[in-house]
C-alpha cells in the first residue's frame, strides 16, 4: 500500500479536530517547500550535533552496566546490625506481601562477610572487594536509595533503560542521541560494548531505538575481529566501487523518499553514508594498541582481547573522539550462590577484580585529560540483592543473595554530579529506603537534566501521543548535582 494513503487511514478524529484549523495551509506550504528544497537539505544528517535547550554540565555519557546486579550490601551499603544477626530467621514484617524470584518461606538473614571502611573526603563506605575504587571515592556520587518496580532481570533492565518493563520503547542512549546528535560525523552517536560473552538481559531492546528513527539505536562494536559486523567491503569490492554503489543507492532512496515520504528512507541514506565513513574511522578508534604501555597497565587492558578492561579503555577513546553515549554491558553479576563463581566471598573478589581496576582507571584517565567534568559516568545494575540467603542455596556452603527491587546502590561520577557524596538511606538491615528514595524514573530525569534537557519536554510523537523516557513519572534529584 502507498505509505501516504496508509498514514491517512490511521488519522483519528483527535488528529482532525486538533489540526484542521491550520492543517490545510500547513500541508500546502510544506508541499511547496519540500518540492523546492535542494536534495542536500532534504537529506539532512539526523546525527548532526545539536545544542540542548537548557544549560548542560555533561556533554556525553559512559554507562557501566553490571548485568545481573552486584550485591550492594557487600560493596557499598554497610549494615553492622545485619552482620550481628546473620543466620537468624528473617522477621515476618520484612517479608509480608512481598515476592522473590527464588526464595519462599522464612529465609535466614545474611550479613556481609566483607571488610568495610570509609574512604574519600565524604567518608563513603566501601568493601575490600573494590580496593581500586577506594582511591577515587572523592569523585563518586553514591545513591543508596535506588528503587525499582521489577524483580526479574529483563523487565528491570528494560525499565532502567527505556522507562518501561516491556519492549518497544527507545533506550536512554537513543533518547540522548536523538536530542544531542553526535560530535563526530564519522562515528555513531551511540556505541555499545559487551563483555563476558553474553548479551544484556533485555536483549537489543536495552540499546534499541524503539519508535525513534533507527539511526539513533546503539551500534554494537567488538574488540576482536571486525569492530562492527557487516561494515567491511565484501571480497572483490574496493572502496571506490563501494562509493559508486552507495551513490546509486542514494539516488534510488531519494526518489523513494520524494515519492512516499517515509522518514526511515532518509534514515537509511544517513546510515549507509555513516557506515562508509566508519570503515576508516572505527578501526582506528578501536585500536587500543596505540595507547601507551602505562595506560594499558592502568586499565589492565590487553590489545586484541575481549574484556571489560578493554571496553573501559575503548569507552574513553570513543568519548574522546566525539561519541555522545557509550554503553558497556558486563555479564556475570547475578550472585545467587548456585556455584563458586557466585559466592559473595571468593567469587565476588574474582569478579570485582575484572571491574574495579579499569573503572578506577577510567575515572582517573578522564580527569587527567580534562574530560571528567563534562563526561557523566553511571555505574550499577538493574536492581539490588536481598539481605538474606537465596532460598535455593540456603542449605549449602556457598553464600548468595536473591533479587531485590526495594533498595539498592548506584553511583555517578563527573558530568556535574556531586563528588565524594552519599545520598539516601536504608534501614539497619537493608530492607527498605528510609530517606530520599530515588526511583528509576528519577535517575533518568536527573541524567537528562545534566545533559541539558527537561525530561518532560524531550518527547517524540507516536501513535497519537507524545512519549518520553520517564513516561509520566520522575523528578530531578537536585541534591545529586554539584
PDB file of C-alpha atoms in Angstrom, residues 3 42-43 105 146 174 191 254 315 318 351-352 371 402 414 470 479:
ATOM      1  CA  UNK A   3       2.504   4.839   2.644  1.00  0.00           C
ATOM      2  CA  UNK A  42      16.119  17.204   2.442  1.00  0.00           C
ATOM      3  CA  UNK A  43      18.658  14.556   3.412  1.00  0.00           C
ATOM      4  CA  UNK A 105       9.221 -19.490  53.386  1.00  0.00           C
ATOM      5  CA  UNK A 146      17.612   3.414  44.430  1.00  0.00           C
ATOM      6  CA  UNK A 174      18.736   6.564  21.767  1.00  0.00           C
ATOM      7  CA  UNK A 191      28.082   2.810  20.763  1.00  0.00           C
ATOM      8  CA  UNK A 254      15.983   9.808  -2.638  1.00  0.00           C
ATOM      9  CA  UNK A 315      34.904   3.927  26.130  1.00  0.00           C
ATOM     10  CA  UNK A 318      35.216   6.759  21.857  1.00  0.00           C
ATOM     11  CA  UNK A 351      34.540 -10.793  39.538  1.00  0.00           C
ATOM     12  CA  UNK A 352      35.319  -7.400  41.051  1.00  0.00           C
ATOM     13  CA  UNK A 371      37.156  15.322  30.348  1.00  0.00           C
ATOM     14  CA  UNK A 402      18.227 -13.246  45.681  1.00  0.00           C
ATOM     15  CA  UNK A 414      31.788  13.546  36.748  1.00  0.00           C
ATOM     16  CA  UNK A 470      10.277   8.858  32.031  1.00  0.00           C
ATOM     17  CA  UNK A 479      20.775  17.074  45.754  1.00  0.00           C
TER      18      UNK A 479
END
